[in-house]
Amino acid sequence: MSRSLKKGPYVDEKLYTKVMRQQDTGARQPIRTWARSCTVVPEFVGTTFQVHNGRHFIDVFITEDMVGHKLGEFSPTRLFRGHTNKKEGIRGGKK
Amino acid sequence: MPRIAGVDIPEQKKIRYSLRYIYGIGPKFADEILAETGIDPDTKAKDLSDQEVSRIAEIIDSGYVVEGVLRRQIQQNIQRLRDIRSYRGERHRRGLPVRGQRTRCNARTRKGRKKTVAGKKGVKG
C-alpha cells in the first residue's frame, strides 16, 4: 500500500533543513542520520549521507535515480555471509 | 493467419482472446483496443479482414507498449534498482523475493528448484 498523495512524500524536516543549510554554506561533509524512512527528494541530489543501519553508518551518495526512494533502502540492515558448512563447523558465529 | 505487433500469430480463437497472446496485452487492453476499433470482440481471428487487422496493429503501435519494447522497459527498471544499490536491486541480484516475502520456506519461484542440504532439519544426514 503506497502513501496517500494528499500527504505528499515523507521528508524528515530536521534532515531537510540540515541539507539546505549545507547547500547554502557550500559545506560538503557527509550528514549522519538515523532517518531511514525519509524520502529522497530532488534537493538531496549530490549530497552524501551516512545512514544508520542499526550498527554502522553507511555512506550513501545521492544520485538522481535515487529520488523517490527512502534513505533506508540504501543502507542494508542484514549481513548474509553464507550458510554454515557442516564439515568445517559453524563459521565464526554472529559478527 | 493474422499477424499483429511483430511476431505474434494468434489463431482460431475469438479476437478478444487471441489478442492476449501478445506480450503486454491482457483482458483489459484487449477489450479496450477492440472497443476503439469498433470490431466485434467475438469474431474469430481468422475471420478478420486485412483492413481490420491493420487497424488493430495501428492502434497497438500508437498507444500500447508491447513485446520487445515492454520487455526492455521492465529490464531497465530492474537495472536501475540494481545500479542505485537499493534493497530491491540487491534482492533482484540475489534472486530472492523482492517484496518482503518470507524466505524461510517457499519462495521457490524466485529461488528455483530446491537445493537439498544434508544435515538440515528433516533431512537425514
Coordinates of N, CA and C in Angstrom, one line a residue:
Chain A
M1 N 0.9 -1.2 0.0 CA 0.0 0.0 0.0 C 0.9 1.2 0.0
S2 N 0.7 2.1 -1.0 CA 1.5 3.3 -1.0 C 0.9 4.4 -0.2
R3 N 1.7 5.4 0.0 CA 1.2 6.5 0.9 C 0.3 7.4 0.1
S4 N -0.7 8.0 0.8 CA -1.6 8.9 0.2 C -1.0 10.1 -0.4
L5 N -1.4 10.4 -1.7 CA -0.7 11.5 -2.4 C -1.0 12.9 -1.7
K6 N -2.2 12.9 -1.0 CA -2.6 14.1 -0.3 C -1.5 14.5 0.7
K7 N -0.9 13.6 1.3 CA 0.1 13.9 2.3 C 1.4 14.4 1.8
G8 N 1.7 14.0 0.5 CA 3.0 14.3 0.0 C 4.0 13.3 0.5
P9 N 5.2 13.4 0.0 CA 6.3 12.5 0.5 C 6.7 12.8 1.9
Y10 N 7.1 11.8 2.6 CA 7.6 12.0 4.0 C 9.1 12.4 3.9
V11 N 9.3 13.6 4.4 CA 10.7 14.0 4.4 C 11.0 14.5 5.9
D12 N 12.0 13.9 6.4 CA 12.4 14.3 7.8 C 12.8 15.8 7.8
E13 N 12.1 16.6 8.6 CA 12.2 18.0 8.5 C 13.6 18.5 8.9
K14 N 14.1 17.9 10.0 CA 15.4 18.3 10.5 C 16.5 18.0 9.5
L15 N 16.3 16.9 8.9 CA 17.3 16.5 7.9 C 17.3 17.4 6.7
Y16 N 16.1 17.8 6.3 CA 15.9 18.7 5.2 C 16.5 20.0 5.4
T17 N 16.3 20.6 6.6 CA 16.9 21.9 6.9 C 18.4 21.8 6.9
K18 N 18.8 20.7 7.4 CA 20.3 20.5 7.5 C 20.9 20.5 6.1
V19 N 20.2 19.8 5.2 CA 20.7 19.7 3.8 C 20.7 21.1 3.2
M20 N 19.6 21.8 3.5 CA 19.5 23.2 2.9 C 20.6 24.1 3.4
R21 N 20.9 24.0 4.7 CA 21.9 24.8 5.3 C 23.2 24.5 4.7
Q22 N 23.5 23.2 4.5 CA 24.7 22.8 4.0 C 24.9 23.3 2.5
Q23 N 23.8 23.3 1.8 CA 23.9 23.8 0.4 C 24.2 25.3 0.4
D24 N 23.6 26.0 1.4 CA 23.9 27.5 1.5 C 25.4 27.8 1.8
T25 N 25.9 27.0 2.7 CA 27.3 27.3 3.1 C 28.3 26.6 2.1
G26 N 27.8 25.7 1.3 CA 28.6 25.0 0.4 C 29.5 23.9 1.1
A27 N 29.2 23.6 2.3 CA 29.9 22.6 3.0 C 29.6 21.2 2.4
R28 N 30.5 20.3 2.5 CA 30.3 19.1 1.7 C 30.6 17.8 2.5
Q29 N 30.6 18.0 3.9 CA 30.9 16.7 4.6 C 29.6 15.9 4.7
P30 N 29.7 14.6 4.8 CA 28.5 13.7 4.9 C 27.7 14.1 6.1
I31 N 26.4 13.9 6.0 CA 25.4 14.1 7.1 C 25.1 12.8 7.7
R32 N 25.3 12.7 9.0 CA 24.9 11.5 9.7 C 23.4 11.5 10.0
T33 N 22.8 10.4 9.8 CA 21.3 10.4 10.0 C 20.8 9.0 10.4
W34 N 19.8 9.1 11.2 CA 19.0 7.9 11.5 C 17.7 7.8 10.8
A35 N 17.4 8.9 10.0 CA 16.1 9.0 9.3 C 16.0 8.1 8.1
R36 N 15.9 6.8 8.3 CA 15.9 5.8 7.2 C 14.6 5.9 6.4
S37 N 13.6 6.4 7.1 CA 12.3 6.4 6.4 C 12.1 7.7 5.7
C38 N 13.1 8.5 5.6 CA 12.9 9.8 4.9 C 13.1 9.6 3.4
T39 N 12.1 10.1 2.7 CA 12.2 10.0 1.2 C 13.3 10.9 0.6
V40 N 13.9 10.4 -0.4 CA 14.9 11.2 -1.1 C 14.2 12.2 -2.0
V41 N 14.4 13.5 -1.8 CA 13.8 14.5 -2.7 C 14.8 15.1 -3.6
P42 N 14.4 15.7 -4.7 CA 15.4 16.2 -5.7 C 16.5 17.1 -5.1
E43 N 16.2 17.8 -4.0 CA 17.1 18.7 -3.4 C 18.3 18.0 -2.8
F44 N 18.1 16.7 -2.5 CA 19.2 15.9 -1.9 C 20.3 15.5 -2.9
V45 N 20.0 15.6 -4.2 CA 20.9 15.0 -5.2 C 22.3 15.7 -5.0
G46 N 23.3 14.9 -4.9 CA 24.7 15.4 -4.8 C 25.2 15.4 -3.4
T47 N 24.3 15.2 -2.4 CA 24.7 15.2 -1.0 C 25.1 13.8 -0.6
T48 N 26.0 13.7 0.3 CA 26.3 12.4 0.8 C 25.8 12.2 2.2
F49 N 25.1 11.1 2.5 CA 24.6 10.9 3.8 C 25.3 9.7 4.4
Q50 N 25.2 9.6 5.7 CA 25.7 8.4 6.4 C 24.5 7.9 7.1
V51 N 23.9 6.9 6.5 CA 22.6 6.4 7.0 C 22.9 5.2 8.0
H52 N 22.3 5.3 9.1 CA 22.4 4.3 10.1 C 21.7 3.0 9.8
N53 N 22.3 1.9 10.0 CA 21.6 0.6 9.7 C 21.4 -0.2 11.0
G54 N 21.5 0.5 12.1 CA 21.4 -0.2 13.4 C 22.7 -0.5 14.1
R55 N 23.8 -0.4 13.3 CA 25.1 -0.7 13.8 C 26.1 0.3 13.3
H56 N 26.1 0.5 12.0 CA 27.1 1.4 11.4 C 26.4 2.5 10.6
F57 N 27.1 3.5 10.2 CA 26.6 4.5 9.3 C 27.2 4.1 7.9
I58 N 26.2 4.0 7.0 CA 26.7 3.6 5.6 C 26.7 4.8 4.7
D59 N 27.8 5.0 4.0 CA 27.8 6.1 3.1 C 26.9 6.0 2.0
V60 N 26.1 7.0 1.7 CA 25.2 6.9 0.6 C 25.3 8.3 -0.1
F61 N 25.8 8.2 -1.4 CA 25.9 9.4 -2.2 C 24.6 9.4 -3.1
I62 N 23.9 10.5 -3.0 CA 22.6 10.5 -3.6 C 22.7 10.9 -5.1
T63 N 22.2 10.1 -6.0 CA 22.2 10.4 -7.4 C 20.7 10.6 -7.8
E64 N 20.6 11.1 -9.0 CA 19.2 11.5 -9.5 C 18.3 10.3 -9.5
D65 N 18.8 9.1 -9.8 CA 18.0 7.9 -9.9 C 17.4 7.6 -8.5
M66 N 18.0 8.1 -7.5 CA 17.5 7.6 -6.1 C 16.3 8.4 -5.6
V67 N 16.0 9.5 -6.3 CA 14.8 10.3 -5.9 C 13.6 9.5 -5.9
G68 N 12.8 9.6 -4.8 CA 11.6 8.9 -4.6 C 11.8 7.6 -3.8
H69 N 13.0 7.2 -3.6 CA 13.2 6.1 -2.7 C 13.5 6.6 -1.3
K70 N 13.5 5.7 -0.3 CA 13.8 6.0 1.1 C 15.3 5.9 1.4
L71 N 15.8 6.6 2.3 CA 17.2 6.5 2.6 C 17.6 5.2 3.1
G72 N 16.7 4.5 3.8 CA 17.0 3.2 4.4 C 17.2 2.2 3.3
E73 N 16.7 2.4 2.1 CA 16.8 1.3 1.1 C 18.3 1.2 0.7
F74 N 19.1 2.2 1.0 CA 20.5 2.1 0.6 C 21.4 1.7 1.7
S75 N 20.9 1.4 2.8 CA 21.7 1.0 3.9 C 21.2 -0.3 4.5
P76 N 21.7 -1.4 4.0 CA 21.2 -2.7 4.3 C 21.4 -3.0 5.8
T77 N 20.4 -3.6 6.4 CA 20.4 -3.9 7.8 C 20.8 -5.3 8.1
R78 N 20.9 -6.1 7.1 CA 21.3 -7.5 7.3 C 22.6 -7.9 6.6
L79 N 23.3 -8.7 7.2 CA 24.6 -9.1 6.6 C 24.5 -10.6 6.4
F80 N 24.5 -11.1 5.2 CA 24.5 -12.5 4.9 C 25.9 -13.0 4.5
R81 N 26.4 -13.9 5.3 CA 27.8 -14.3 5.0 C 27.9 -15.7 4.6
G82 N 26.8 -16.2 4.0 CA 26.8 -17.6 3.5 C 26.3 -18.5 4.6
H83 N 25.9 -19.7 4.2 CA 25.4 -20.7 5.1 C 26.6 -21.4 5.8
T84 N 26.3 -22.0 7.0 CA 27.3 -22.7 7.7 C 27.6 -24.0 6.9
N85 N 28.8 -24.4 7.0 CA 29.3 -25.6 6.4 C 29.4 -26.7 7.5
K86 N 28.7 -27.8 7.3 CA 28.6 -28.8 8.3 C 30.0 -29.4 8.7
K87 N 30.8 -29.6 7.6 CA 32.1 -30.2 7.8 C 33.1 -29.3 8.5
E88 N 33.1 -28.1 8.2 CA 34.0 -27.1 8.8 C 33.5 -26.6 10.1
G89 N 32.3 -26.9 10.4 CA 31.7 -26.4 11.6 C 31.1 -25.0 11.4
I90 N 30.6 -24.5 12.4 CA 29.9 -23.1 12.3 C 31.0 -22.1 12.1
R91 N 30.8 -21.3 11.1 CA 31.8 -20.3 10.7 C 31.7 -19.0 11.6
G92 N 32.6 -18.9 12.6 CA 32.6 -17.7 13.3 C 31.5 -17.2 14.2
G93 N 30.3 -17.8 13.9 CA 29.1 -17.3 14.6 C 28.7 -16.0 14.1
K94 N 27.9 -15.3 15.0 CA 27.4 -14.0 14.6 C 28.5 -12.9 14.7
K95 N 28.6 -12.1 13.8 CA 29.5 -11.0 13.9 C 28.9 -9.7 13.4
Chain B
M1 N -3.0 -16.7 -41.4 CA -3.1 -16.3 -40.0 C -2.7 -14.9 -39.8
P2 N -3.5 -14.2 -39.1 CA -3.2 -12.7 -38.9 C -2.0 -12.5 -38.0
R3 N -1.3 -11.5 -38.3 CA 0.0 -11.2 -37.6 C 0.0 -9.8 -37.1
I4 N 0.0 -9.7 -35.8 CA -0.1 -8.3 -35.2 C 1.1 -8.1 -34.3
A5 N 1.6 -6.9 -34.3 CA 2.7 -6.4 -33.4 C 3.9 -7.4 -33.5
G6 N 4.5 -7.4 -34.6 CA 5.7 -8.2 -34.8 C 5.4 -9.7 -35.0
V7 N 5.8 -10.5 -34.1 CA 5.8 -12.0 -34.4 C 4.5 -12.7 -34.0
D8 N 3.6 -12.0 -33.3 CA 2.5 -12.8 -32.7 C 1.5 -13.2 -33.7
I9 N 1.2 -14.5 -33.7 CA 0.2 -15.0 -34.6 C -0.9 -15.7 -33.8
P10 N -1.9 -15.0 -33.3 CA -3.0 -15.6 -32.6 C -3.8 -16.4 -33.7
E11 N -4.7 -17.3 -33.2 CA -5.3 -18.3 -34.2 C -6.8 -18.4 -34.3
Q12 N -7.3 -19.6 -34.0 CA -8.7 -19.9 -34.2 C -9.6 -19.3 -33.2
K13 N -9.1 -18.6 -32.3 CA -9.9 -18.1 -31.2 C -10.6 -16.8 -31.6
K14 N -11.5 -16.4 -30.7 CA -12.1 -15.1 -30.9 C -11.0 -14.0 -30.6
I15 N -11.1 -13.0 -31.4 CA -10.0 -12.0 -31.4 C -9.8 -11.4 -30.0
R16 N -10.8 -11.3 -29.3 CA -10.8 -10.8 -27.9 C -9.8 -11.6 -27.1
Y17 N -9.8 -12.9 -27.3 CA -8.8 -13.8 -26.6 C -7.5 -13.9 -27.2
S18 N -7.5 -13.9 -28.6 CA -6.2 -14.2 -29.2 C -5.3 -13.0 -29.1
L19 N -5.9 -11.8 -28.9 CA -5.0 -10.6 -28.7 C -4.1 -10.7 -27.5
R20 N -4.6 -11.5 -26.6 CA -3.9 -11.6 -25.3 C -2.6 -12.4 -25.5
Y21 N -2.4 -13.0 -26.6 CA -1.1 -13.8 -26.8 C 0.0 -12.8 -27.1
I22 N -0.3 -11.5 -27.3 CA 0.7 -10.5 -27.4 C 1.2 -10.2 -26.0
Y23 N 2.5 -10.1 -25.8 CA 3.1 -9.8 -24.5 C 2.7 -8.3 -24.2
G24 N 2.1 -8.1 -23.1 CA 1.7 -6.7 -22.7 C 0.3 -6.4 -23.0
I25 N -0.5 -7.4 -23.5 CA -1.9 -7.2 -23.7 C -2.7 -8.3 -23.0
G26 N -3.5 -7.8 -22.0 CA -4.3 -8.8 -21.2 C -5.7 -8.5 -21.5
P27 N -6.6 -9.1 -20.7 CA -8.0 -8.9 -20.9 C -8.4 -7.5 -21.0
K28 N -7.9 -6.6 -20.2 CA -8.3 -5.2 -20.2 C -8.0 -4.5 -21.5
F29 N -6.7 -4.6 -21.8 CA -6.2 -3.9 -23.0 C -6.9 -4.5 -24.3
A30 N -7.1 -5.8 -24.3 CA -7.7 -6.5 -25.5 C -9.1 -5.8 -25.7
D31 N -9.9 -5.8 -24.7 CA -11.2 -5.2 -24.9 C -11.1 -3.7 -25.2
E32 N -10.2 -3.1 -24.6 CA -10.0 -1.6 -24.9 C -9.7 -1.4 -26.3
I33 N -8.8 -2.1 -26.9 CA -8.4 -2.0 -28.2 C -9.5 -2.3 -29.2
L34 N -10.2 -3.3 -28.9 CA -11.3 -3.7 -29.8 C -12.5 -2.7 -29.8
A35 N -12.7 -2.1 -28.6 CA -13.7 -1.1 -28.5 C -13.3 0.1 -29.3
E36 N -12.0 0.4 -29.3 CA -11.6 1.6 -30.1 C -11.7 1.4 -31.6
T37 N -11.5 0.1 -32.0 CA -11.6 -0.2 -33.4 C -13.0 -0.3 -33.8
G38 N -13.9 -0.7 -32.9 CA -15.3 -1.0 -33.2 C -15.5 -2.3 -33.8
I39 N -14.5 -3.2 -33.7 CA -14.6 -4.6 -34.2 C -15.3 -5.4 -33.1
D40 N -16.2 -6.3 -33.5 CA -16.9 -7.2 -32.6 C -15.9 -8.1 -31.9
P41 N -15.8 -8.0 -30.6 CA -14.8 -8.8 -29.9 C -14.9 -10.3 -30.1
D42 N -16.1 -10.7 -30.5 CA -16.4 -12.2 -30.6 C -16.1 -12.8 -32.0
T43 N -15.6 -11.9 -33.0 CA -15.3 -12.5 -34.3 C -14.0 -13.4 -34.1
K44 N -14.0 -14.5 -34.8 CA -12.8 -15.3 -34.8 C -11.6 -14.6 -35.5
A45 N -10.5 -14.8 -35.0 CA -9.3 -14.1 -35.6 C -9.1 -14.3 -37.0
K46 N -9.4 -15.5 -37.5 CA -9.2 -15.8 -38.9 C -10.3 -15.1 -39.8
D47 N -11.4 -14.7 -39.2 CA -12.4 -14.1 -40.0 C -12.2 -12.6 -40.1
L48 N -11.2 -12.1 -39.6 CA -11.0 -10.6 -39.7 C -10.5 -10.3 -41.1
S49 N -10.9 -9.1 -41.6 CA -10.4 -8.7 -42.8 C -9.0 -8.1 -42.6
D50 N -8.3 -8.0 -43.7 CA -6.9 -7.4 -43.6 C -7.0 -6.0 -43.1
Q51 N -8.0 -5.3 -43.5 CA -8.2 -4.0 -43.0 C -8.3 -3.9 -41.5
E52 N -9.2 -4.8 -41.0 CA -9.4 -4.8 -39.6 C -8.1 -5.1 -38.8
V53 N -7.4 -6.1 -39.4 CA -6.1 -6.5 -38.7 C -5.1 -5.3 -38.7
S54 N -5.0 -4.6 -39.8 CA -4.1 -3.5 -39.8 C -4.6 -2.3 -38.9
R55 N -5.9 -2.2 -38.8 CA -6.4 -1.2 -37.9 C -6.0 -1.5 -36.4
I56 N -6.1 -2.8 -36.1 CA -5.7 -3.2 -34.7 C -4.2 -2.9 -34.5
A57 N -3.4 -3.3 -35.5 CA -2.0 -3.1 -35.4 C -1.7 -1.7 -35.2
E58 N -2.4 -0.9 -36.0 CA -2.1 0.6 -35.9 C -2.3 1.1 -34.5
I59 N -3.4 0.7 -33.9 CA -3.8 1.2 -32.5 C -2.8 0.7 -31.5
I60 N -2.4 -0.5 -31.7 CA -1.4 -1.1 -30.7 C -0.1 -0.3 -30.9
D61 N 0.3 -0.1 -32.1 CA 1.6 0.7 -32.4 C 1.5 2.0 -31.7
S62 N 0.4 2.7 -31.8 CA 0.4 4.1 -31.4 C 0.2 4.2 -29.9
G63 N -0.6 3.3 -29.3 CA -0.9 3.6 -27.9 C -0.5 2.6 -26.9
Y64 N 0.2 1.5 -27.3 CA 0.5 0.5 -26.3 C 1.9 0.0 -26.4
V65 N 2.5 -0.3 -25.2 CA 3.8 -0.8 -25.1 C 3.8 -2.3 -25.1
V66 N 4.3 -2.9 -26.1 CA 4.2 -4.4 -26.1 C 5.5 -5.1 -26.5
E67 N 5.5 -6.4 -26.3 CA 6.6 -7.2 -26.7 C 8.0 -6.7 -26.3
G68 N 8.9 -6.6 -27.3 CA 10.3 -6.2 -27.0 C 10.5 -5.0 -26.3
V69 N 9.7 -4.0 -26.7 CA 9.8 -2.6 -26.0 C 9.5 -2.8 -24.6
L70 N 8.4 -3.5 -24.3 CA 8.0 -3.6 -22.9 C 9.0 -4.4 -22.1
R71 N 9.4 -5.5 -22.7 CA 10.4 -6.3 -22.0 C 11.7 -5.5 -21.7
R72 N 12.1 -4.7 -22.6 CA 13.3 -3.8 -22.4 C 13.0 -2.8 -21.3
Q73 N 11.8 -2.3 -21.3 CA 11.4 -1.3 -20.3 C 11.5 -1.9 -18.9
I74 N 11.0 -3.1 -18.7 CA 11.0 -3.8 -17.4 C 12.4 -4.1 -17.0
Q75 N 13.2 -4.5 -17.9 CA 14.6 -4.8 -17.6 C 15.4 -3.5 -17.2
Q76 N 15.0 -2.4 -17.8 CA 15.7 -1.2 -17.5 C 15.3 -0.8 -16.1
N77 N 14.0 -1.0 -15.7 CA 13.6 -0.6 -14.4 C 14.3 -1.4 -13.3
I78 N 14.5 -2.7 -13.6 CA 15.2 -3.5 -12.7 C 16.7 -3.1 -12.6
Q79 N 17.3 -2.8 -13.8 CA 18.7 -2.4 -13.8 C 18.9 -1.1 -13.0
R80 N 17.9 -0.3 -13.1 CA 18.0 1.0 -12.3 C 18.1 0.7 -10.8
L81 N 17.2 -0.2 -10.4 CA 17.2 -0.6 -9.0 C 18.6 -1.1 -8.6
R82 N 19.2 -1.9 -9.5 CA 20.5 -2.5 -9.2 C 21.6 -1.4 -9.1
D83 N 21.5 -0.5 -10.1 CA 22.6 0.5 -10.2 C 22.6 1.4 -9.0
I84 N 21.4 1.7 -8.4 CA 21.5 2.6 -7.3 C 21.7 1.9 -6.0
R85 N 22.0 0.6 -6.1 CA 22.3 -0.2 -4.9 C 21.2 -0.1 -3.9
S86 N 20.0 -0.2 -4.3 CA 18.9 -0.2 -3.3 C 18.6 -1.6 -2.9
Y87 N 17.8 -1.7 -1.8 CA 17.5 -3.0 -1.3 C 16.8 -3.9 -2.3
R88 N 15.9 -3.3 -3.0 CA 15.2 -4.1 -4.0 C 16.1 -4.6 -5.1
G89 N 17.1 -3.7 -5.5 CA 18.1 -4.1 -6.5 C 18.9 -5.3 -6.0
E90 N 19.2 -5.2 -4.8 CA 20.0 -6.3 -4.2 C 19.3 -7.6 -4.2
R91 N 18.0 -7.6 -3.9 CA 17.2 -8.8 -4.0 C 17.1 -9.3 -5.4
H92 N 17.0 -8.5 -6.3 CA 17.0 -8.9 -7.7 C 18.3 -9.6 -8.0
R93 N 19.4 -9.0 -7.6 CA 20.7 -9.5 -7.9 C 20.9 -10.9 -7.3
R94 N 20.3 -11.1 -6.1 CA 20.5 -12.4 -5.4 C 19.4 -13.4 -5.8
G95 N 18.5 -13.0 -6.6 CA 17.4 -13.9 -7.0 C 16.5 -14.3 -5.8
L96 N 16.3 -13.4 -5.0 CA 15.4 -13.6 -3.8 C 14.2 -12.8 -4.0
P97 N 13.1 -13.1 -3.3 CA 11.9 -12.3 -3.4 C 12.1 -10.8 -3.1
V98 N 11.5 -10.0 -3.8 CA 11.8 -8.5 -3.7 C 10.9 -7.8 -2.8
R99 N 9.7 -8.3 -2.6 CA 8.7 -7.6 -1.9 C 8.4 -8.0 -0.5
G100 N 9.5 -8.4 0.2 CA 9.3 -8.7 1.6 C 8.7 -10.0 2.0
Q101 N 8.6 -10.9 1.1 CA 8.0 -12.2 1.4 C 9.0 -13.0 2.3
R102 N 8.5 -14.0 3.0 CA 9.4 -14.8 3.8 C 10.2 -15.7 2.9
T103 N 11.4 -16.1 3.4 CA 12.2 -17.0 2.6 C 12.6 -18.2 3.4
R104 N 12.1 -18.3 4.6 CA 12.5 -19.5 5.4 C 12.0 -20.7 4.8
C105 N 10.8 -20.7 4.2 CA 10.3 -21.7 3.4 C 9.6 -21.1 2.2
N106 N 9.2 -21.9 1.2 CA 8.6 -21.4 0.0 C 9.6 -20.4 -0.8
A107 N 9.0 -19.4 -1.4 CA 9.8 -18.5 -2.3 C 10.5 -19.3 -3.4
R108 N 9.9 -20.4 -3.8 CA 10.5 -21.3 -4.8 C 10.5 -20.6 -6.2
T109 N 9.6 -19.8 -6.5 CA 9.6 -19.1 -7.8 C 10.9 -18.4 -8.0
R110 N 11.3 -17.6 -7.0 CA 12.5 -16.8 -7.1 C 13.8 -17.7 -6.9
K111 N 13.7 -18.6 -6.0 CA 14.9 -19.3 -5.6 C 15.2 -20.5 -6.5
G112 N 14.2 -20.9 -7.3 CA 14.4 -22.0 -8.2 C 14.2 -23.4 -7.4
R113 N 14.5 -24.5 -8.1 CA 14.4 -25.8 -7.5 C 15.1 -25.9 -6.2
K114 N 14.5 -26.7 -5.3 CA 15.1 -26.9 -4.0 C 16.5 -27.5 -4.1
K115 N 17.4 -26.9 -3.3 CA 18.8 -27.4 -3.2 C 18.8 -28.1 -1.8
T116 N 18.8 -29.4 -1.8 CA 18.8 -30.1 -0.5 C 20.1 -30.0 0.2
V117 N 20.0 -29.6 1.4 CA 21.3 -29.5 2.2 C 21.3 -30.7 3.2
A118 N 22.3 -31.5 3.2 CA 22.4 -32.6 4.2 C 22.5 -32.1 5.6
G119 N 21.9 -32.7 6.5 CA 22.0 -32.3 7.9 C 21.1 -31.3 8.3
K120 N 20.4 -30.7 7.4 CA 19.4 -29.7 7.8 C 18.2 -30.4 8.3
K121 N 17.4 -29.7 9.2 CA 16.3 -30.4 9.8 C 15.3 -31.1 8.8
G122 N 14.9 -32.3 9.1 CA 14.0 -33.0 8.2 C 14.8 -33.9 7.2
V123 N 16.0 -33.6 7.0 CA 16.8 -34.5 6.1 C 17.8 -35.3 6.9
K124 N 17.7 -36.6 6.7 CA 18.6 -37.5 7.4 C 20.0 -37.4 6.8
G125 N 21.0 -36.9 7.6 CA 22.3 -36.7 7.1 C 23.3 -37.7 7.4

